[in-house]
Amino acid sequence: MKELRLMKGNEAIAEAAIRAGADGYFGYPITPQSEVIEYLMAQKPHERTGMVVLQAESEVAAINMVYGGACCGKKVMTSSSSPGISLKQEGISYIAGAELPCLVVNVVRGGPGLGTIQPAQSDYFQSTKGGGHGDYRLLVLAPASVQEMFDFVKIGFDLAFKYRNPTMILSDGAIGQMMEKVELSEQIPRRTNEEVVKTCPWATTGKTPNRERNIITSLDLDSANQEKRVLRLRDKYKKMQEDEVRFEKIKCDDAEYLLVAYGSSARICQKTIEIARKKGIKVGLLRPITLFPFPSKQINEMAKQVKGILSVEMSLGQMVEDVKLAVCGKVKVEHFGRCGGIIPAPEEILEALQKQIIGG
Amino acid sequence: MAELDIVKEENLVYKKTKLLTKKQLSYCPGCGHGVVHRMVMEVVDELGIQSETIGIAPVGCSVLAYEFMDIDMQQAAHGRAPALATAIKRLMPEKYVFTYQGDGDLAAIGTAETIHSCNRGENFLIIFINNGIYGMTGGQMAPTTLPGMKTSTSPYGRDVKLMGNPLKITEIVAQLPGTYYVTRQSVHTPANVRKTKKAILKSFEYQKQQKGTCLVEIVSNCNSGWKMTPLQSNKWLEENMLPFYPLGDLKVPKE
Ligand SMILES: Cc1ncc(C[n+]2csc(CCOP(=O)(O)OP(=O)(O)O)c2C)c(N)n1
Ligand code: SF4
């Protein structure tokens, strides 16, 4: 029987982590995502599944705890919001460099700096273009509902282990805080130490006589080796671009104009489409679900069909750069966004479409 | 008797430790790091816990510690080793976990991670090499640099009015309820080497009892950074470092 529950987005992340068989959560409170650790602490997952939950002394410590756990082949995660994610970038770069799986959740708020606790999408660059130092990428999933907050945790862990690469769930304060009906999936048992040793032969679980010692490092002082390492990462990212692009198309079949938006913005754009179509303007929406790898091919395809594209974001315009790259000059691409924690209204998106694309 | 006749298996009192790899150490000749590596691996070997031990290498001269120790190891970001160790030990409490850190790593950039893991009483061992200087980056001032001591960033000697006081982090950590055994040792004479080894051995044994954090500070030399010969540096250590960082136990378990 289906198990349905009314939950906040942040709570859905936490419940999903327990049910995905996570071994450890390490975090530090920050609005608007503190419910993740609060829910976990209240649920006593140690009693439910043996999952370890620890409130670290800082985001820096939390992500390095994730690093230590990931080295051991464990399913580990952290969550935070923008300023906290900035602090985690050192660790995320190390985890990517050492090729380890882990899940990082960013429930974005407006910035830069201490900014505001209201929702925003202004961490797009930071999430999809590296964020920390060095040549690396994250797998980035952008949920647009509380159900997806729940579902993407398991998908995120699976992708992280498949590629031995950190996965990020890039959400925002609106989805983190809103309540919706969620269909819960069944509890996946946590892997035993023996299963970890079998499935992650690279993990530092203690050198046994029948194998070489396992060393996890991102250091290679020999430039030739370091280049090989970085090229290996590049190949991995290419593979992701071939195999892991996820997106959703809404009302695209007959569309003459296209909106591109993810997460909260995509939800609002759906209302815009309704209003527009009532007025006889044929608008469709392409919603990237993976922000890296980005659905460039699919957007390029749509560019052949439509007269113009508007990238709608809760930022000054970050994803629009990727949309433009995908479109490659075929049709006009413009950006519309609100920032500072303001969520755009469906009507103002339509107004922008009419002014910047249809009329312009 | 020719020298080769003496160097026979049965005459050797001191052999290469089984758990040190064949890789040539990257430390300057005369540096304390090599001696401490040997101590740690001897203890792991004697306790027969190679397959249950996970070590964490720092950033600093010992960044490549994993090249020399024949156990599973992880390399941490500068100062973050205790955070990694916290997670490993929480996720695999049955393993033996140790961090190996210099003073820059542990007492500067990693102060928060050090204090908080000790305060939580995480059940692992911190091996803390205090040579009063940043070795790897070319001899800059460390939190542990002595007053008046010359380094590349205190070229006229550490002026405590301008540069602050040396940080006795081990004394701080010993005050925290989470630590179980805190001691300060050195490796500049054979007798001190033996005492240090005993301290490391005890710490591994205590770890089994899950009573809290153990920290072994080892006052060591950096002959290159101090711009001395190995012999001079050990003499300087005894005359200058030890009065400021007196050897002995700072916290012992109440048996
Ligand atoms: C985030 C960061 N900051 C600075 C450095 C540069 N760095 C490398 S080693 C080191 C000092 C290490 O000194 P210490 O821990 O005392 O070890 P030693 O080399 O003396 O053994 C510094 C500052 C770095 N690698 N990472
Ligand atoms: S620089 Fe100093 S600490 Fe580093 S290996 Fe040489 S003597 Fe040892």
XYZ file of C-alpha atoms and ligand atoms in Angstrom:
649
model
C 0.000 0.000 0.000
C 1.149 3.527 -0.782
C 2.475 5.423 2.222
C 1.457 9.057 1.866
C 2.530 11.888 4.145
C 2.251 15.664 4.270
C 5.800 16.937 4.678
C 8.079 19.923 4.317
C 10.686 19.678 1.571
C 13.483 19.610 4.123
C 11.779 16.834 6.101
C 11.346 14.845 2.902
C 15.117 15.038 2.321
C 15.753 13.742 5.831
C 13.215 10.904 5.676
C 14.490 9.939 2.233
C 18.044 9.733 3.576
C 17.027 7.254 6.257
C 15.011 5.201 3.752
C 17.812 5.280 1.167
C 19.954 3.393 3.669
C 22.301 6.301 4.359
C 25.077 5.517 6.836
C 25.764 9.032 8.024
C 24.601 12.635 8.007
C 26.941 15.419 9.124
C 25.636 18.985 9.167
C 25.507 22.405 10.722
C 22.303 24.443 11.129
C 21.466 27.271 8.737
C 18.117 28.694 7.608
C 16.207 27.687 5.466
C 17.280 24.037 5.783
C 17.755 23.369 9.507
C 14.723 21.055 9.509
C 16.879 18.419 7.813
C 19.054 17.855 10.882
C 16.188 18.628 13.293
C 14.015 15.948 11.698
C 16.877 13.464 11.666
C 17.670 14.049 15.337
C 13.984 13.692 16.248
C 13.630 10.478 14.254
C 16.526 8.754 16.075
C 17.716 7.039 12.896
C 20.376 5.333 14.972
C 17.573 3.250 16.442
C 15.700 2.887 13.147
C 18.581 1.838 10.887
C 21.855 2.479 12.689
C 22.437 5.672 10.693
C 24.851 8.103 12.360
C 23.713 11.735 12.654
C 26.118 14.322 14.008
C 25.916 18.091 14.384
C 29.404 19.282 13.487
C 31.099 22.412 14.828
C 31.046 24.058 11.388
C 30.269 23.436 7.741
C 33.985 22.941 7.167
C 34.067 20.119 9.710
C 30.785 18.665 8.410
C 31.952 18.275 4.823
C 35.268 16.838 5.990
C 33.367 14.299 8.071
C 31.519 13.440 4.865
C 34.923 13.119 3.175
C 36.191 10.724 5.868
C 33.043 8.606 5.709
C 33.023 8.550 1.908
C 36.627 7.275 1.944
C 35.313 4.263 3.871
C 32.740 3.520 1.151
C 29.869 4.660 3.349
C 26.728 6.374 2.099
C 27.197 9.816 3.628
C 25.651 13.216 3.126
C 25.390 16.769 4.333
C 23.009 19.639 3.752
C 23.311 23.386 4.062
C 22.325 26.692 2.514
C 24.353 29.142 0.447
C 26.909 30.636 2.917
C 27.381 27.175 4.408
C 27.901 25.635 0.982
C 30.593 28.232 0.302
C 32.423 26.948 3.378
C 32.022 23.378 2.191
C 33.670 24.081 -1.166
C 37.156 23.159 0.048
C 35.907 19.738 1.076
C 33.776 19.248 -2.032
C 36.819 19.910 -4.215
C 38.811 17.312 -2.232
C 35.993 14.759 -2.514
C 35.723 15.328 -6.274
C 39.513 15.154 -6.611
C 39.707 11.926 -4.625
C 36.778 10.521 -6.654
C 34.418 9.661 -3.852
C 30.630 9.381 -3.691
C 28.573 11.625 -1.440
C 25.401 13.692 -1.414
C 25.351 17.440 -0.737
C 22.045 19.288 -0.436
C 21.935 23.052 -0.996
C 18.669 24.755 -0.038
C 19.555 28.087 -1.593
C 18.896 31.504 -0.081
C 19.589 34.943 -1.518
C 23.155 36.246 -1.555
C 25.956 37.244 -1.878
C 27.295 37.389 1.645
C 24.888 36.831 4.488
C 22.170 37.978 2.058
C 18.705 36.933 3.074
C 17.032 33.780 4.316
C 14.449 33.994 1.501
C 14.659 31.638 -1.493
C 16.867 32.288 -4.518
C 18.602 30.442 -7.348
C 21.766 32.479 -7.290
C 24.088 29.537 -6.517
C 23.736 28.112 -10.045
C 27.254 29.125 -11.097
C 28.751 27.816 -7.866
C 27.018 24.442 -8.207
C 27.454 23.755 -11.899
C 30.806 25.350 -12.688
C 32.932 23.904 -9.922
C 32.550 26.124 -6.877
C 35.741 25.005 -5.221
C 39.215 25.078 -6.744
C 40.306 22.944 -9.660
C 38.833 21.289 -12.734
C 35.843 19.369 -11.444
C 32.073 19.093 -11.748
C 29.254 17.911 -9.554
C 26.209 15.997 -10.683
C 23.480 18.538 -9.934
C 19.807 17.599 -9.513
C 17.172 20.336 -9.270
C 13.899 19.251 -7.626
C 10.711 21.236 -8.251
C 8.463 19.602 -5.643
C 8.590 18.031 -2.217
C 8.092 14.636 -3.876
C 11.223 15.232 -5.921
C 13.118 16.324 -2.799
C 12.325 12.835 -1.506
C 12.978 10.922 -4.728
C 16.216 12.673 -5.651
C 17.983 11.541 -2.476
C 18.059 7.908 -3.591
C 18.775 8.874 -7.204
C 21.523 11.203 -5.954
C 23.219 8.473 -3.923
C 22.954 6.003 -6.826
C 24.554 8.466 -9.251
C 27.244 9.382 -6.719
C 28.267 5.731 -6.341
C 27.943 5.001 -10.066
C 30.432 7.744 -10.926
C 32.308 8.033 -7.626
C 31.535 11.719 -7.712
C 29.721 14.081 -5.358
C 26.078 14.716 -6.275
C 24.322 17.922 -5.301
C 20.617 18.453 -4.827
C 20.171 22.129 -5.683
C 16.929 23.219 -4.104
C 15.835 26.545 -2.654
C 14.163 27.971 0.419
C 10.698 27.799 -1.147
C 10.829 24.050 -1.849
C 12.632 23.393 1.429
C 9.935 25.110 3.433
C 6.724 24.274 1.576
C 4.497 21.355 2.537
C 3.138 18.889 0.013
C 1.901 15.349 -0.162
C 4.735 12.847 -0.554
C 4.550 9.229 -1.500
C 7.239 7.492 0.533
C 9.231 4.578 -0.801
C 10.225 1.572 1.253
C 13.225 1.387 3.531
C 16.363 0.130 1.817
C 18.546 -1.703 4.338
C 21.958 -0.176 5.106
C 24.837 -2.147 3.654
C 26.819 -4.260 6.080
C 30.586 -3.724 6.384
C 31.085 -6.903 4.329
C 28.870 -5.544 1.554
C 30.777 -2.254 1.582
C 34.089 -4.112 1.233
C 32.656 -6.099 -1.684
C 31.002 -3.223 -3.541
C 33.685 -0.606 -2.823
C 37.013 -2.441 -3.073
C 38.775 0.945 -3.137
C 37.512 1.996 0.306
C 39.742 2.441 3.357
C 38.189 -0.261 5.499
C 41.464 -1.674 6.867
C 44.183 -3.417 4.811
C 43.563 -7.144 4.824
C 46.329 -9.632 3.893
C 44.706 -10.443 0.541
C 44.822 -6.948 -0.920
C 47.103 -3.951 -1.431
C 46.625 -1.055 0.961
C 43.997 1.463 -0.082
C 45.044 5.084 -0.154
C 42.655 7.926 -0.758
C 44.189 11.204 -1.798
C 43.733 13.987 -4.293
C 47.465 14.730 -4.263
C 49.811 13.919 -7.106
C 53.019 15.904 -7.089
C 54.031 14.450 -10.455
C 52.452 16.727 -13.060
C 52.135 13.958 -15.629
C 50.162 11.859 -13.153
C 48.113 14.821 -12.032
C 47.177 15.562 -15.631
C 46.120 11.931 -16.086
C 43.959 12.230 -12.993
C 42.252 15.391 -14.257
C 41.737 13.852 -17.711
C 40.160 10.820 -16.069
C 37.744 13.187 -14.361
C 37.008 14.882 -17.689
C 36.137 11.516 -19.250
C 33.793 10.842 -16.381
C 32.030 14.179 -16.892
C 31.716 13.435 -20.617
C 30.085 10.124 -19.786
C 27.648 11.890 -17.506
C 26.810 14.289 -20.333
C 26.046 11.347 -22.598
C 24.071 9.223 -20.162
C 22.603 11.228 -17.324
C 20.781 14.248 -18.744
C 17.330 14.563 -17.196
C 14.699 17.120 -18.134
C 10.971 17.614 -18.456
C 9.074 19.191 -21.353
C 5.707 20.810 -20.722
C 3.428 21.929 -23.572
C 6.359 21.931 -25.971
C 4.746 20.114 -28.925
C 3.117 23.166 -30.486
C 5.123 25.826 -28.676
C 6.169 28.967 -30.534
C 7.984 30.390 -27.529
C 9.981 28.553 -24.889
C 10.600 29.177 -21.228
C 13.591 27.449 -19.643
C 13.432 27.244 -15.861
C 14.300 24.810 -13.059
C 13.094 24.218 -9.502
C 10.731 26.821 -8.025
C 10.910 29.007 -11.137
C 9.734 26.091 -13.259
C 6.686 25.664 -11.025
C 5.773 29.314 -11.502
C 6.385 29.119 -15.256
C 3.704 26.440 -15.515
C 1.156 28.981 -14.305
C 2.569 31.499 -16.801
C 1.979 28.998 -19.599
C -1.658 28.562 -18.526
C -2.297 32.307 -18.564
C -0.440 32.771 -21.850
C -2.286 29.991 -23.621
C -5.634 31.456 -22.527
C -4.522 34.557 -24.400
C -3.596 32.467 -27.429
C 0.177 32.681 -26.970
C 1.677 29.229 -27.487
C 4.338 28.898 -24.795
C 6.133 25.758 -23.641
C 8.537 24.991 -20.808
C 11.717 22.984 -20.777
C 12.703 22.191 -17.223
C 16.264 20.969 -16.722
C 16.250 18.367 -13.936
C 19.987 17.838 -14.120
C 21.758 21.193 -14.195
C 24.991 19.336 -14.757
C 24.885 17.555 -17.133
C 22.806 20.293 -18.770
C 20.115 19.391 -21.378
C 21.913 21.382 -24.075
C 20.955 19.069 -26.946
C 17.282 19.199 -26.040
C 17.292 22.989 -25.812
C 19.139 23.186 -29.130
C 16.435 20.993 -30.678
C 13.708 23.268 -29.338
C 15.521 26.291 -30.768
C 14.777 24.945 -34.246
C 11.059 25.052 -33.454
C 10.497 28.250 -31.462
C 10.865 31.957 -32.220
C 12.509 32.885 -28.950
C 13.550 31.602 -25.512
C 13.300 33.185 -22.078
C 15.417 31.827 -19.243
C 13.549 32.417 -15.990
C 15.611 32.313 -12.821
C 15.587 33.649 -9.287
C 18.947 35.275 -9.962
C 20.463 38.038 -12.044
C 20.980 35.555 -14.858
C 23.246 32.548 -14.495
C 21.656 29.553 -16.268
C 20.914 31.846 -19.229
C 24.592 31.527 -20.182
C 24.202 27.762 -20.603
C 20.938 28.253 -22.514
C 22.694 30.648 -24.892
C 25.547 28.193 -25.394
C 23.026 25.455 -26.160
C 21.050 27.616 -28.603
C 24.220 28.779 -30.313
C 22.701 31.913 -31.808
C 19.815 30.120 -33.542
C 17.114 32.230 -31.884
C 16.900 35.078 -29.444
C 17.592 34.147 -25.808
C 16.788 36.538 -22.985
C 16.802 36.357 -19.218
C 14.149 37.327 -16.722
C 14.746 37.076 -13.017
C 14.052 38.455 -9.589
C 16.640 38.283 -6.861
C 17.276 39.089 -3.227
C 14.760 36.460 -2.144
C 11.835 37.653 -4.291
C 9.872 34.982 -6.143
C 8.670 36.134 -9.596
C 4.920 36.215 -10.267
C 3.507 34.282 -13.248
C 2.118 37.495 -14.741
C 5.430 39.320 -14.648
C 7.100 36.393 -16.420
C 4.478 36.646 -19.182
C 4.990 40.381 -19.345
C 8.744 39.834 -19.715
C 8.134 37.244 -22.438
C 5.923 39.644 -24.355
C 8.312 42.562 -23.984
C 11.688 40.889 -24.369
C 10.916 38.050 -26.794
C 7.614 38.453 -28.615
C 7.678 42.225 -28.961
C 11.447 42.682 -28.900
C 86.716 -7.964 10.736
C 85.367 -6.391 7.563
C 82.277 -4.266 7.905
C 80.214 -6.594 5.707
C 80.855 -9.435 8.155
C 79.261 -7.452 10.935
C 76.143 -6.475 8.943
C 74.652 -9.943 9.130
C 71.049 -10.779 9.818
C 71.863 -12.316 13.229
C 73.889 -9.290 14.322
C 71.258 -6.703 13.448
C 69.656 -5.214 16.533
C 67.608 -2.639 14.648
C 65.810 -3.669 11.478
C 63.421 -1.981 9.124
C 59.975 -2.084 10.598
C 57.766 -4.589 8.786
C 54.952 -2.100 8.267
C 57.088 0.631 6.730
C 56.996 0.379 2.932
C 60.148 0.192 0.812
C 59.581 3.744 -0.417
C 62.408 6.128 0.476
C 61.306 8.647 3.119
C 60.843 12.153 1.759
C 61.992 13.814 5.000
C 65.239 15.710 5.421
C 67.929 13.509 6.996
C 67.792 13.949 10.758
C 64.138 15.007 10.860
C 61.948 13.590 13.623
C 59.078 12.671 11.255
C 60.865 9.519 10.076
C 61.464 8.287 13.629
C 57.831 8.833 14.593
C 56.601 7.026 11.465
C 58.652 4.080 12.582
C 57.243 4.175 16.118
C 53.646 4.227 14.913
C 54.141 1.329 12.527
C 56.019 -0.713 15.151
C 53.102 -0.309 17.524
C 50.521 -1.280 14.884
C 52.639 -4.311 14.014
C 53.175 -5.379 17.621
C 49.466 -5.093 18.392
C 48.682 -7.061 15.213
C 46.096 -4.504 14.092
C 47.275 -3.719 10.546
C 43.964 -4.816 9.035
C 41.947 -2.789 11.535
C 43.886 0.469 11.426
C 43.091 3.539 9.354
C 45.454 6.486 9.379
C 44.943 10.036 8.225
C 47.735 12.057 6.662
C 47.778 15.847 7.010
C 49.017 18.724 4.888
C 52.627 19.521 5.742
C 55.899 17.628 5.359
C 54.089 14.422 6.317
C 51.455 14.862 3.583
C 52.850 11.708 1.978
C 52.743 9.625 5.178
C 50.534 7.154 3.310
C 53.442 6.374 0.982
C 55.445 5.000 3.892
C 52.920 3.290 6.153
C 51.622 -0.063 4.998
C 48.024 0.444 6.113
C 44.859 1.934 4.635
C 45.156 5.707 4.735
C 43.303 8.851 3.799
C 44.780 12.248 2.999
C 42.936 15.186 4.543
C 42.742 18.880 3.681
C 44.965 21.177 5.761
C 43.822 20.938 9.380
C 40.751 18.790 8.795
C 42.116 15.369 9.793
C 40.147 15.205 13.080
C 36.879 15.752 11.173
C 37.649 12.817 8.867
C 38.672 10.710 11.842
C 35.434 11.573 13.645
C 33.352 10.177 10.796
C 35.465 7.056 10.302
C 35.327 6.199 13.977
C 31.580 6.890 14.231
C 30.851 4.802 11.145
C 33.298 2.002 11.986
C 33.773 2.086 15.768
C 35.564 -1.254 15.752
C 38.559 0.116 13.799
C 41.674 1.821 15.173
C 41.956 5.355 13.831
C 44.776 7.880 14.153
C 45.601 11.263 12.670
C 49.169 12.407 12.084
C 49.499 16.198 12.110
C 52.060 18.985 12.313
C 51.688 22.135 14.405
C 50.561 24.284 11.472
C 47.991 21.664 10.574
C 46.694 20.991 14.077
C 47.202 24.249 15.960
C 46.611 26.871 13.240
C 44.203 26.097 10.407
C 42.768 23.060 12.222
C 42.307 24.537 15.701
C 38.524 24.222 15.606
C 38.537 20.631 14.353
C 41.142 19.679 16.969
C 39.383 21.269 19.936
C 35.921 20.086 18.994
C 36.833 16.491 18.293
C 38.720 16.374 21.603
C 35.809 18.030 23.365
C 33.330 15.533 21.919
C 35.673 12.805 23.132
C 35.960 11.105 19.762
C 37.658 7.764 20.195
C 40.786 8.155 18.107
C 44.439 9.051 18.556
C 45.952 12.341 17.476
C 49.704 12.245 16.878
C 50.891 15.835 16.959
C 54.380 16.675 15.700
C 55.426 20.018 17.187
C 58.523 21.358 15.452
C 57.642 24.992 16.082
C 57.633 25.890 12.405
C 55.974 25.277 9.043
C 58.438 22.846 7.489
C 56.901 22.091 4.144
C 56.251 25.630 2.964
C 59.767 26.784 3.772
C 60.014 27.639 7.445
C 57.319 30.192 8.242
C 56.142 31.022 11.759
C 53.772 28.520 13.387
C 51.436 29.073 16.343
C 54.008 27.057 18.315
C 57.060 29.145 17.276
C 58.951 30.237 20.419
C 59.221 33.918 21.442
C 62.285 35.373 19.771
C 62.599 32.438 17.363
C 63.560 33.379 13.809
C 61.483 32.071 10.910
C 60.968 33.327 7.364
C 57.893 35.305 8.459
C 59.458 36.408 11.753
C 62.924 37.171 10.379
C 63.908 39.277 13.437
C 62.527 36.707 15.861
C 58.937 36.229 17.030
C 57.830 39.420 18.698
C 54.902 38.381 20.854
C 53.560 41.942 20.967
C 53.219 41.980 17.193
C 52.732 38.325 16.386
C 50.964 36.932 19.397
C 52.028 34.250 21.838
C 52.908 30.633 21.160
C 49.833 28.436 21.529
C 50.122 25.556 23.978
C 47.325 23.638 22.346
C 48.124 20.404 24.168
C 47.594 22.126 27.525
C 44.226 23.403 26.262
C 43.133 20.028 24.975
C 44.124 18.352 28.250
C 41.539 20.545 30.020
C 38.676 19.249 27.893
C 36.414 16.587 29.385
C 36.519 14.560 26.165
C 40.233 13.708 26.270
C 41.351 10.545 28.040
C 45.114 10.533 27.733
C 47.241 13.547 26.788
C 51.004 13.472 26.872
C 54.033 15.347 25.540
C 57.059 13.363 24.399
C 60.071 13.819 22.124
C 62.272 11.743 19.846
C 65.610 13.540 20.130
C 67.381 10.823 22.146
C 67.027 7.017 22.131
C 65.589 7.084 25.662
C 62.922 9.584 24.586
C 62.143 7.525 21.501
C 61.373 4.562 23.758
C 59.108 6.676 25.966
C 57.280 8.030 22.917
C 56.693 4.552 21.637
C 55.220 3.543 24.969
C 52.867 6.538 24.835
C 51.679 5.604 21.353
C 51.230 1.989 22.381
C 49.169 3.011 25.424
C 46.993 5.266 23.261
C 46.140 2.439 20.872
C 45.293 0.215 23.826
C 43.086 2.930 25.357
C 41.313 3.344 22.012
C 39.969 -0.161 22.378
C 38.222 0.901 25.585
C 36.423 3.775 23.759
C 37.038 6.199 26.614
C 37.787 9.350 24.613
C 40.431 11.120 22.593
C 44.129 10.415 23.112
C 46.667 13.006 22.022
C 50.412 12.435 21.905
C 52.372 15.605 21.239
C 55.888 14.903 20.057
C 58.304 17.825 20.309
C 60.478 17.365 17.282
C 63.064 19.157 15.194
C 63.011 20.756 11.795
C 66.703 20.992 11.086
C 66.080 22.468 7.624
C 63.604 25.093 8.794
C 65.726 25.903 11.823
C 68.790 26.050 9.551
C 70.868 23.701 11.718
C 72.560 20.343 11.386
C 70.548 17.439 12.828
C 72.812 17.299 15.903
C 72.625 21.042 16.477
C 68.869 20.953 16.108
C 68.443 18.232 18.713
C 70.635 20.219 21.110
C 68.690 23.394 20.363
C 65.446 21.495 20.916
C 66.594 20.347 24.345
C 67.815 23.802 25.372
C 65.000 25.918 23.939
C 61.894 23.915 23.071
C 61.734 21.675 26.130
C 61.792 24.466 28.773
C 58.765 25.963 26.980
C 57.112 22.643 26.149
C 58.016 20.436 29.154
C 57.819 16.698 28.538
C 55.523 14.385 30.463
C 51.898 13.400 30.852
C 49.328 16.190 30.962
C 46.369 13.927 31.557
C 46.406 10.284 32.518
C 43.465 7.955 32.940
C 42.343 7.428 36.516
C 42.883 3.690 36.719
C 44.258 25.524 2.844
C 45.736 25.501 2.792
N 46.438 26.557 3.250
C 47.796 26.537 3.179
C 48.454 25.483 2.654
C 49.962 25.536 2.536
N 50.673 24.726 3.529
C 51.127 23.490 3.232
S 51.964 22.770 4.486
C 51.727 24.117 5.481
C 52.306 24.173 6.875
C 52.501 22.853 7.484
O 53.173 22.984 8.668
P 53.092 21.914 9.805
O 51.699 21.446 9.984
O 53.733 22.489 11.019
O 53.901 20.645 9.246
P 55.452 20.454 8.925
O 55.613 20.749 7.472
O 56.238 21.373 9.810
O 55.721 19.030 9.218
C 51.007 25.106 4.805
C 50.696 26.435 5.384
C 47.683 24.396 2.176
N 48.227 23.314 1.622
N 46.328 24.418 2.269
S 61.493 20.603 6.353
Fe 61.708 20.231 8.523
S 59.871 19.056 9.134
Fe 60.086 18.973 6.902
S 61.212 17.095 6.511
Fe 62.687 18.746 6.552
S 63.365 18.772 8.669
Fe 61.492 17.582 8.611
